[in-house]
Short mmCIF file of C-alpha atoms and ligand atoms in Angstrom, two decimals:
data_model
loop_
_atom_site.label_atom_id
_atom_site.label_comp_id
_atom_site.label_asym_id
_atom_site.label_seq_id
_atom_site.Cartn_x
_atom_site.Cartn_y
_atom_site.Cartn_z
CA MET U 268 -37.52 0.12 26.84
CA LYS U 269 -37.55 2.49 23.92
CA ILE U 270 -35.78 1.16 20.86
CA ALA U 271 -34.30 3.38 18.17
CA ARG U 272 -36.21 2.79 14.93
CA PHE U 273 -34.90 1.75 11.56
CA SER U 274 -35.86 3.83 8.56
CA ARG U 275 -37.83 1.84 5.98
CA MET U 276 -34.85 1.57 3.65
CA GLY U 277 -32.58 0.92 6.60
CA PHE U 278 -34.71 -2.02 7.63
CA ILE U 279 -34.73 -3.54 4.16
CA LEU U 280 -30.97 -3.19 3.88
CA ALA U 281 -30.39 -4.58 7.37
CA ALA U 282 -32.74 -7.52 6.86
CA ALA U 283 -31.26 -8.22 3.44
CA GLY U 284 -27.81 -7.81 4.98
CA SER U 285 -28.78 -10.40 7.54
CA ALA U 286 -30.12 -12.80 4.94
CA VAL U 287 -27.32 -12.41 2.40
CA GLY U 288 -24.30 -13.93 4.05
CA LEU U 289 -21.88 -16.81 4.08
CA GLY U 290 -24.96 -18.96 3.52
CA ASN U 291 -25.35 -17.56 0.02
CA ILE U 292 -21.79 -17.32 -1.17
CA TRP U 293 -19.89 -19.93 0.83
CA LYS U 294 -22.46 -22.55 1.80
CA PHE U 295 -25.02 -22.61 -0.99
CA PRO U 296 -22.59 -23.32 -3.85
CA TYR U 297 -20.85 -26.13 -2.01
CA ILE U 298 -23.97 -27.87 -0.76
CA ALA U 299 -25.50 -27.54 -4.23
CA GLY U 300 -22.26 -29.02 -5.57
CA GLU U 301 -22.34 -31.90 -3.08
CA ASN U 302 -25.98 -32.65 -3.75
CA GLY U 303 -25.73 -32.81 -7.50
CA GLY U 304 -26.63 -29.27 -8.56
CA GLY U 305 -29.96 -28.71 -10.36
CA ALA U 306 -32.23 -31.07 -8.44
CA PHE U 307 -31.08 -29.65 -5.14
CA VAL U 308 -31.42 -26.07 -6.37
CA LEU U 309 -35.01 -26.83 -7.39
CA ILE U 310 -35.94 -28.31 -3.99
CA TYR U 311 -34.32 -25.35 -2.29
CA LEU U 312 -36.23 -22.84 -4.44
CA ILE U 313 -39.53 -24.57 -3.72
CA THR U 314 -38.75 -24.60 0.00
CA VAL U 315 -37.84 -20.93 -0.01
CA LEU U 316 -41.12 -20.00 -1.67
CA ALA U 317 -43.48 -22.44 0.03
CA ILE U 318 -42.03 -22.28 3.53
CA GLY U 319 -39.47 -19.51 3.83
CA PHE U 320 -41.57 -16.66 2.50
CA SER U 321 -44.56 -17.43 4.77
CA VAL U 322 -42.43 -17.98 7.85
CA MET U 323 -40.63 -14.71 7.16
CA ILE U 324 -43.90 -12.79 7.28
CA ALA U 325 -44.88 -14.62 10.47
CA GLU U 326 -41.56 -13.96 12.17
CA MET U 327 -41.66 -10.31 11.16
CA LEU U 328 -45.15 -10.05 12.52
CA ILE U 329 -44.13 -11.23 16.00
CA GLY U 330 -41.56 -8.47 16.30
CA TYR U 331 -43.77 -5.92 14.58
CA MET U 332 -46.69 -6.60 16.91
CA GLY U 333 -44.65 -7.30 20.03
CA ARG U 334 -42.21 -4.39 19.74
CA LEU U 335 -39.91 -6.04 22.30
CA ASP U 336 -36.99 -8.46 22.34
CA SER U 337 -37.86 -12.01 21.27
CA VAL U 338 -38.78 -13.35 24.72
CA GLY U 339 -40.80 -10.24 25.57
CA SER U 340 -42.65 -10.28 22.24
CA PHE U 341 -43.74 -13.91 22.60
CA GLU U 342 -44.92 -13.19 26.16
CA LYS U 343 -46.81 -10.11 25.17
CA LEU U 344 -48.66 -11.75 22.31
CA ALA U 345 -49.75 -14.78 24.35
CA PRO U 346 -50.92 -13.22 27.60
CA GLN U 347 -52.69 -16.40 28.76
CA ASN U 348 -49.79 -18.70 28.06
CA LYS U 349 -47.00 -16.37 28.87
CA GLY U 350 -44.98 -18.83 30.91
CA THR U 351 -44.95 -21.43 28.14
CA TRP U 352 -44.44 -19.25 25.11
CA LYS U 353 -41.67 -17.17 26.55
CA PHE U 354 -39.47 -20.20 25.99
CA ALA U 355 -40.01 -19.89 22.26
CA GLY U 356 -38.29 -16.52 22.60
CA PHE U 357 -35.09 -18.29 23.52
CA ILE U 358 -34.61 -19.31 19.89
CA GLY U 359 -32.44 -16.18 19.91
CA PHE U 360 -29.76 -18.26 21.55
CA THR U 361 -29.33 -20.28 18.34
CA GLY U 362 -27.72 -17.16 16.91
CA ILE U 363 -24.93 -17.30 19.43
CA LEU U 364 -24.33 -20.94 18.54
CA ILE U 365 -24.25 -20.17 14.82
CA LEU U 366 -21.84 -17.33 15.50
CA THR U 367 -19.33 -19.70 17.07
CA PHE U 368 -18.40 -21.15 13.70
CA TYR U 369 -19.60 -18.20 11.62
CA SER U 370 -16.99 -15.98 13.23
CA VAL U 371 -14.27 -18.56 12.61
CA VAL U 372 -15.21 -18.69 8.92
CA ILE U 373 -15.22 -14.88 8.69
CA GLY U 374 -11.72 -15.17 10.16
CA TRP U 375 -10.66 -17.50 7.33
CA ILE U 376 -12.06 -14.94 4.88
CA PHE U 377 -10.01 -12.14 6.47
CA HIS U 378 -6.97 -14.36 6.08
CA TYR U 379 -7.78 -14.99 2.43
CA ILE U 380 -8.00 -11.26 1.73
CA SER U 381 -4.35 -11.11 2.70
CA VAL U 382 -3.58 -14.23 0.67
CA ALA U 383 -5.19 -12.61 -2.36
CA LEU U 384 -3.13 -9.47 -1.84
CA VAL U 385 0.18 -11.24 -1.25
CA ALA U 386 0.30 -14.44 -3.27
CA LEU U 387 -2.41 -16.78 -4.52
CA PRO U 388 -1.67 -20.51 -4.57
CA SER U 389 -0.50 -21.57 -8.03
CA SER U 390 -2.33 -24.91 -8.21
CA VAL U 391 -5.27 -26.70 -6.65
CA GLU U 392 -2.86 -29.01 -4.79
CA GLU U 393 -1.03 -26.08 -3.32
CA ALA U 394 -4.31 -24.37 -2.44
CA GLU U 395 -5.59 -27.50 -0.78
CA GLN U 396 -2.41 -27.85 1.17
CA SER U 397 -2.43 -24.30 2.46
CA PHE U 398 -6.10 -24.41 3.43
CA THR U 399 -5.56 -27.72 5.24
CA GLN U 400 -2.51 -26.26 6.90
CA LEU U 401 -4.51 -23.23 8.06
CA LEU U 402 -7.30 -25.36 9.54
CA GLN U 403 -5.33 -28.23 10.98
CA ALA U 404 -2.12 -26.64 12.15
CA ASP U 405 -2.23 -22.88 12.15
CA ILE U 406 -4.00 -22.17 15.43
CA GLY U 407 -2.35 -18.78 15.83
CA THR U 408 -3.55 -17.30 12.53
CA GLN U 409 -7.07 -18.62 13.04
CA LEU U 410 -7.22 -17.29 16.58
CA PHE U 411 -5.98 -13.91 15.46
CA TYR U 412 -8.62 -13.57 12.76
CA HIS U 413 -11.39 -15.08 14.87
CA THR U 414 -10.59 -12.42 17.46
CA LEU U 415 -10.68 -9.73 14.79
CA ALA U 416 -14.05 -11.01 13.57
CA PHE U 417 -15.43 -11.13 17.12
CA LEU U 418 -14.32 -7.54 17.74
CA SER U 419 -15.73 -6.18 14.48
CA ILE U 420 -19.09 -7.87 15.07
CA THR U 421 -19.40 -6.93 18.72
CA LEU U 422 -18.33 -3.32 18.28
CA VAL U 423 -20.96 -2.70 15.61
CA VAL U 424 -23.64 -4.17 17.86
CA VAL U 425 -22.42 -2.00 20.73
CA LYS U 426 -23.32 1.04 18.60
CA GLY U 427 -26.91 -0.11 18.36
CA ILE U 428 -29.58 -0.47 15.70
CA LYS U 429 -29.37 2.98 14.22
CA SER U 430 -25.76 4.11 14.26
CA GLY U 431 -24.25 0.63 14.26
CA ILE U 432 -26.30 -1.90 12.34
CA GLU U 433 -28.23 0.40 10.01
CA LYS U 434 -25.20 2.46 9.12
CA MET U 435 -23.02 -0.57 8.45
CA ASN U 436 -25.62 -2.00 6.09
CA TYR U 437 -26.06 1.30 4.30
CA ILE U 438 -22.42 1.17 3.32
CA LEU U 439 -21.64 -2.50 2.92
CA MET U 440 -24.76 -3.83 1.19
CA PRO U 441 -24.74 -1.58 -1.90
CA THR U 442 -20.99 -2.09 -2.23
CA LEU U 443 -21.42 -5.85 -2.04
CA ILE U 444 -24.15 -5.83 -4.67
CA ILE U 445 -22.06 -3.77 -7.06
CA MET U 446 -19.06 -6.06 -6.56
CA LEU U 447 -21.12 -9.16 -7.20
CA ILE U 448 -22.75 -7.79 -10.31
CA GLY U 449 -19.37 -6.74 -11.69
CA MET U 450 -17.93 -10.22 -11.15
CA PHE U 451 -21.06 -11.86 -12.51
CA LEU U 452 -20.88 -9.86 -15.74
CA TYR U 453 -17.29 -10.99 -16.17
CA ALA U 454 -18.35 -14.62 -15.55
CA MET U 455 -21.06 -14.28 -18.21
CA SER U 456 -18.42 -13.42 -20.76
CA LEU U 457 -16.61 -16.72 -20.23
CA ASP U 458 -17.33 -19.90 -22.22
CA ALA U 459 -18.03 -22.03 -19.17
CA PHE U 460 -21.04 -19.90 -18.22
CA SER U 461 -23.40 -22.21 -20.13
CA GLN U 462 -21.95 -25.21 -18.33
CA ALA U 463 -22.60 -23.49 -15.00
CA LEU U 464 -26.20 -22.79 -16.09
CA GLU U 465 -26.65 -26.43 -16.91
CA PHE U 466 -25.13 -27.58 -13.61
CA MET U 467 -27.38 -25.29 -11.58
CA PHE U 468 -30.62 -25.75 -13.45
CA VAL U 469 -30.74 -29.21 -15.02
CA PRO U 470 -31.85 -31.58 -12.26
CA ASP U 471 -30.16 -34.93 -11.72
CA TRP U 472 -32.56 -36.67 -9.34
CA SER U 473 -30.23 -39.59 -8.65
CA LYS U 474 -28.20 -37.42 -6.28
CA ILE U 475 -31.18 -36.63 -4.04
CA ASN U 476 -31.93 -38.58 -0.86
CA SER U 477 -33.61 -37.83 2.46
CA GLU U 478 -30.50 -36.12 3.74
CA SER U 479 -30.60 -33.67 0.79
CA LEU U 480 -34.15 -32.80 1.76
CA VAL U 481 -33.16 -32.06 5.35
CA VAL U 482 -30.21 -30.04 4.11
CA ALA U 483 -32.38 -28.04 1.67
CA VAL U 484 -34.96 -27.11 4.30
CA GLY U 485 -32.29 -26.31 6.87
CA HIS U 486 -30.52 -24.17 4.33
CA ALA U 487 -33.70 -22.31 3.36
CA PHE U 488 -34.01 -21.21 6.98
CA PHE U 489 -30.33 -20.48 7.31
CA THR U 490 -30.07 -18.38 4.19
CA LEU U 491 -33.22 -16.37 4.95
CA SER U 492 -32.15 -15.80 8.57
CA LEU U 493 -35.30 -17.48 9.84
CA GLY U 494 -36.05 -19.40 13.00
CA MET U 495 -33.87 -17.66 15.54
CA ALA U 496 -35.30 -14.18 15.99
CA SER U 497 -32.91 -12.12 13.83
CA ILE U 498 -35.78 -10.92 11.67
CA LEU U 499 -38.08 -10.77 14.70
CA THR U 500 -35.68 -8.55 16.63
CA TYR U 501 -35.08 -6.24 13.68
CA SER U 502 -38.83 -6.01 13.09
CA ALA U 503 -39.38 -4.74 16.62
CA SER U 504 -37.73 -1.55 15.33
CA LEU U 505 -39.74 -1.34 12.12
CA PRO U 506 -41.63 1.86 11.41
CA LYS U 507 -45.36 1.18 11.79
CA THR U 508 -46.31 1.88 8.21
CA VAL U 509 -44.52 -0.89 6.40
CA ASN U 510 -46.07 -3.40 4.02
CA LEU U 511 -44.80 -6.67 5.48
CA THR U 512 -45.62 -8.81 2.45
CA LYS U 513 -43.81 -6.55 0.06
CA THR U 514 -40.84 -6.18 2.39
CA SER U 515 -40.55 -9.94 2.84
CA LEU U 516 -40.76 -10.45 -0.88
CA ILE U 517 -37.92 -7.99 -1.48
CA ILE U 518 -35.73 -9.70 1.11
CA VAL U 519 -36.47 -13.21 -0.17
CA GLY U 520 -35.92 -12.03 -3.74
CA LEU U 521 -32.60 -10.37 -2.99
CA ASP U 522 -31.36 -13.32 -0.98
CA THR U 523 -32.32 -15.90 -3.59
CA GLY U 524 -31.10 -13.77 -6.47
CA ILE U 525 -27.73 -13.28 -4.87
CA ALA U 526 -27.34 -16.98 -4.06
CA ILE U 527 -28.04 -17.88 -7.69
CA ILE U 528 -25.74 -15.16 -9.03
CA ALA U 529 -22.96 -16.23 -6.68
CA GLY U 530 -23.46 -19.89 -7.55
CA LEU U 531 -23.42 -19.29 -11.31
CA MET U 532 -20.37 -17.07 -11.04
CA LEU U 533 -18.43 -19.54 -8.91
CA PHE U 534 -19.25 -22.54 -11.05
CA THR U 535 -18.35 -20.63 -14.20
CA PHE U 536 -14.93 -19.84 -12.79
CA LEU U 537 -14.45 -23.42 -11.63
CA PHE U 538 -15.57 -25.06 -14.88
CA GLN U 539 -13.58 -22.62 -16.99
CA TYR U 540 -10.42 -23.92 -15.36
CA GLY U 541 -11.48 -27.53 -14.97
CA ALA U 542 -11.84 -27.49 -11.18
CA GLU U 543 -14.23 -29.68 -9.15
CA PRO U 544 -17.68 -28.44 -8.05
CA SER U 545 -18.00 -30.85 -5.12
CA LYS U 546 -15.17 -29.76 -2.91
CA GLY U 547 -17.26 -29.21 0.21
CA PRO U 548 -16.65 -26.33 2.62
CA GLY U 549 -13.24 -25.79 1.03
CA LEU U 550 -14.80 -24.82 -2.32
CA VAL U 551 -14.24 -21.08 -2.07
CA PHE U 552 -10.99 -21.49 -0.15
CA ILE U 553 -9.35 -24.18 -2.30
CA SER U 554 -10.62 -24.43 -5.86
CA LEU U 555 -11.41 -20.77 -6.21
CA PRO U 556 -8.04 -19.23 -5.20
CA ALA U 557 -6.26 -21.60 -7.58
CA VAL U 558 -8.64 -20.57 -10.35
CA PHE U 559 -8.01 -16.88 -9.59
CA TYR U 560 -4.30 -17.56 -9.91
CA GLU U 561 -4.81 -19.10 -13.35
CA MET U 562 -6.61 -15.96 -14.50
CA GLY U 563 -3.51 -13.82 -14.10
CA SER U 564 -3.69 -10.20 -12.97
CA ILE U 565 -7.47 -9.89 -13.44
CA GLY U 566 -7.67 -12.93 -11.17
CA THR U 567 -5.84 -11.16 -8.37
CA LEU U 568 -8.22 -8.25 -8.64
CA LEU U 569 -11.23 -10.58 -8.68
CA ALA U 570 -9.85 -12.48 -5.69
CA VAL U 571 -9.52 -9.34 -3.60
CA ILE U 572 -12.99 -8.15 -4.57
CA PHE U 573 -14.44 -11.59 -3.94
CA PHE U 574 -13.03 -12.06 -0.45
CA VAL U 575 -13.73 -8.49 0.62
CA GLY U 576 -17.31 -8.90 -0.60
CA LEU U 577 -17.60 -12.20 1.23
CA ALA U 578 -16.35 -10.56 4.42
CA PHE U 579 -18.96 -7.80 4.03
CA ALA U 580 -21.71 -10.35 3.50
CA GLY U 581 -20.55 -12.30 6.55
CA LEU U 582 -20.29 -9.30 8.87
CA THR U 583 -23.72 -7.87 8.07
CA SER U 584 -25.20 -11.29 8.85
CA ALA U 585 -23.14 -11.81 11.97
CA VAL U 586 -24.45 -8.66 13.65
CA SER U 587 -27.99 -9.93 13.14
CA LEU U 588 -27.04 -13.19 14.83
CA LEU U 589 -25.81 -11.35 17.90
CA GLU U 590 -28.48 -8.65 18.19
CA PRO U 591 -31.39 -10.84 19.44
CA MET U 592 -29.50 -12.02 22.51
CA VAL U 593 -28.21 -8.51 23.17
CA GLN U 594 -31.67 -7.00 22.90
CA TYR U 595 -32.94 -9.67 25.29
CA LEU U 596 -30.27 -8.88 27.88
CA ILE U 597 -30.98 -5.17 27.58
CA ASP U 598 -34.78 -5.48 27.83
CA ARG U 599 -34.86 -8.13 30.51
CA TYR U 600 -31.90 -7.35 32.73
CA LYS U 601 -31.50 -3.65 31.97
CA TYR U 602 -27.89 -4.18 31.01
CA SER U 603 -26.16 -1.41 29.15
CA ARG U 604 -25.70 -2.15 25.45
CA LEU U 605 -21.95 -2.33 25.97
CA LYS U 606 -22.22 -4.90 28.71
CA ALA U 607 -24.88 -6.96 26.91
CA SER U 608 -22.90 -7.01 23.67
CA PHE U 609 -19.69 -8.17 25.27
CA LEU U 610 -21.42 -10.73 27.45
CA ALA U 611 -23.16 -12.36 24.49
CA GLY U 612 -20.11 -11.74 22.30
CA ASN U 613 -17.69 -13.42 24.66
CA PHE U 614 -19.91 -16.43 24.76
CA PHE U 615 -19.64 -17.14 21.05
CA TYR U 616 -16.03 -16.05 21.02
CA ILE U 617 -14.99 -18.67 23.55
CA ILE U 618 -17.07 -21.56 22.23
CA GLY U 619 -15.83 -20.51 18.79
CA ILE U 620 -12.27 -21.17 19.94
CA PHE U 621 -13.24 -24.74 20.78
CA ALA U 622 -14.95 -25.10 17.42
CA LEU U 623 -11.80 -23.82 15.75
CA LEU U 624 -9.62 -26.22 17.73
CA SER U 625 -11.84 -29.16 16.81
CA ASN U 626 -10.57 -28.82 13.23
CA THR U 627 -6.93 -28.94 14.24
CA GLN U 628 -4.80 -32.04 14.29
CA ALA U 629 -3.74 -31.46 17.88
CA TYR U 630 -7.22 -31.28 19.37
CA SER U 631 -9.53 -32.97 16.90
CA GLU U 632 -9.59 -36.26 18.76
CA LEU U 633 -10.53 -34.55 21.98
CA LEU U 634 -13.27 -32.53 20.29
CA THR U 635 -14.82 -35.12 18.00
CA PHE U 636 -18.00 -36.80 19.15
CA GLY U 637 -19.22 -39.71 17.08
CA SER U 638 -19.40 -38.87 13.40
CA ARG U 639 -18.54 -35.18 13.61
CA ASN U 640 -16.21 -32.77 15.31
CA LEU U 641 -17.55 -29.89 17.38
CA PHE U 642 -17.42 -27.42 14.48
CA ASP U 643 -19.53 -29.67 12.23
CA TRP U 644 -21.91 -30.61 15.04
CA ILE U 645 -22.74 -27.00 15.76
CA ASP U 646 -23.24 -26.29 12.07
CA PHE U 647 -25.46 -29.35 11.66
CA ILE U 648 -27.53 -28.99 14.85
CA THR U 649 -28.20 -25.29 14.35
CA ALA U 650 -29.11 -25.42 10.66
CA SER U 651 -30.88 -28.77 10.50
CA VAL U 652 -32.51 -28.98 13.94
CA LEU U 653 -32.76 -25.67 15.79
CA LEU U 654 -33.73 -23.38 12.90
CA PRO U 655 -36.52 -25.65 11.60
CA LEU U 656 -37.68 -26.02 15.20
CA GLY U 657 -37.72 -22.24 15.56
CA GLY U 658 -39.69 -22.03 12.31
CA LEU U 659 -42.17 -24.56 13.64
CA LEU U 660 -42.69 -22.58 16.84
CA ILE U 661 -43.16 -19.35 14.91
CA SER U 662 -45.70 -20.90 12.53
CA ILE U 663 -47.70 -22.51 15.33
CA PHE U 664 -47.59 -19.33 17.35
CA ILE U 665 -48.98 -17.11 14.61
CA GLY U 666 -51.16 -19.84 13.08
CA TYR U 667 -52.79 -21.12 16.28
CA VAL U 668 -51.93 -19.08 19.37
CA VAL U 669 -52.29 -15.41 18.50
CA PRO U 670 -56.00 -14.76 17.78
CA LYS U 671 -56.77 -14.69 14.08
CA GLU U 672 -58.47 -11.27 14.17
CA GLN U 673 -55.40 -9.77 15.74
CA VAL U 674 -53.15 -11.24 13.04
CA ARG U 675 -55.51 -10.14 10.30
CA ALA U 676 -55.68 -6.61 11.71
CA ALA U 677 -51.88 -6.31 11.86
CA LEU U 678 -51.64 -7.35 8.22
CA HIS U 679 -54.52 -5.14 7.21
CA SER U 680 -52.57 -2.99 4.76
CA SER U 681 -50.10 -5.74 3.79
CA MET U 682 -52.42 -8.41 2.34
CA THR U 683 -55.71 -8.76 0.48
CA ASP U 684 -58.32 -11.11 1.97
CA MET U 685 -57.39 -13.72 -0.57
CA GLY U 686 -53.68 -13.39 0.11
CA PHE U 687 -54.29 -13.63 3.81
CA ALA U 688 -56.42 -16.75 3.45
CA ILE U 689 -53.68 -18.52 1.47
CA TRP U 690 -50.88 -17.45 3.76
CA TYR U 691 -52.81 -18.42 6.89
CA PHE U 692 -53.65 -21.80 5.41
CA PHE U 693 -49.98 -22.47 4.70
CA LEU U 694 -49.00 -21.42 8.17
CA ARG U 695 -51.52 -23.73 9.81
CA TYR U 696 -51.72 -26.76 7.60
CA ILE U 697 -48.73 -26.95 5.29
CA ILE U 698 -45.68 -25.68 7.10
CA PRO U 699 -45.95 -27.37 10.51
CA PRO U 700 -46.47 -30.87 9.06
CA ALA U 701 -43.73 -30.28 6.48
CA LEU U 702 -41.29 -29.26 9.18
CA ILE U 703 -42.27 -32.20 11.36
CA ILE U 704 -41.62 -34.56 8.46
CA VAL U 705 -38.24 -32.97 7.92
CA MET U 706 -37.45 -33.46 11.56
CA PHE U 707 -38.38 -37.13 11.35
CA ASN U 708 -36.03 -37.43 8.43
CA LEU U 709 -33.30 -36.37 10.78
CA LEU U 710 -33.54 -39.78 12.38
CA ASN U 711 -32.08 -41.23 9.19
CA VAL U 712 -29.26 -38.76 9.26
CA PHE U 713 -28.07 -39.32 12.80
N1 LIG P 924 -28.61 -15.71 6.64
C1 LIG P 924 -27.22 -15.64 6.95
C2 LIG P 924 -26.43 -16.34 5.86
O1 LIG P 924 -26.99 -16.78 4.89
C3 LIG P 924 -26.89 -16.17 8.31
C4 LIG P 924 -27.81 -15.68 9.37
C5 LIG P 924 -27.90 -14.41 9.87
C6 LIG P 924 -28.83 -16.43 9.97
N2 LIG P 924 -28.91 -14.34 10.78
C7 LIG P 924 -29.49 -15.55 10.86
C8 LIG P 924 -29.21 -17.74 9.85
C9 LIG P 924 -30.58 -16.02 11.59
C10 LIG P 924 -30.30 -18.18 10.60
C11 LIG P 924 -30.98 -17.33 11.44
O2 LIG P 924 -25.25 -16.48 5.96
#
């Protein structure tokens, strides 16, 4: 199957578009807030550099060398163990699971664009009430926007790598970056900026426990789009002459930079108006709208820019969550792109409806299992179990299964001998044990 190729810039934008998403702007600030700020940020940064960066190169390499969908690439690179390793290719399915709740959250964001345009809540209490009302009672609005999100995501994927995904990222990513920088500069001019700096960078180790560690590692994978074949599938369409190390570094740098900028900006706004940093998933939907209201007319403008930017970030990530499964269906079953996209799309759309219902008063009892409802289970299992597992498989595959000479040759122009030796060492001896330890820590969390 011949795949349309990305341009070099197109790939960087698409991969960065995949990485920069709700994970950076919605999730990162609230989990940092819940886990005490600075100490958590530090663990996360170390994880991104020590694990994320190396796994990113490895995942890219599988697509770059395999040139097929995820299952096909694993098969092709392990000709003797084809039957076993093809199963690693099914990590692409995690993307569909993530999309179930990801699409619902993009739906909330769409709704909040209209809230920002019409009337922001005038106090935190009011904001909390209307967000709770949306989640627990307003099934119709959520369904409407979840449907809209599903259609936007699926229709871009239907158009393919070049005229769908690449084009979308060419427009949305630069716009998003300009919007964020504009808002960040405004945040820097406020008094509370120094307080936000302190919150994000001065560690308070008392808030850290084994669950924070699991969350930090899971989030490093989530935010870098690692462990489920997004990057792998995009890399199958990479032009042959790309420096993988440099490209990975750009993507990791952009992703981390934007998470930090978004975090600092959000906390500045919150502290400036005395709002709470540890509000959980409601942070950007509760505290923030009330703060925008307090700011007056500039606040309305900021609110619109913020939620539109967040929607852009979410959509460019969502297409990368869908593409691996679609590419698999096309390569393996010779489906048309249209058919493959809607088949995979419908899957997340329908499970997403159950996830959405599990937050509502009417159905929560039915859809809660043990300590979490369906929505939270999917979030937790995908980020804390399936993505690290995918990362483990990728590291073992490149570190132990694909012959070393072959790996070295593919990275010939991307790494010096020294760089290769260090990276390979990490992939073999540091990352797999680290991920296994993290997975054992899960036992404490369950
Ligand atoms: N990285 C995106 C975010 O931060 C989400 C995402 C897109 C993702 N593709 C992925 C997460 C692949 C894990 C794996 O929101």
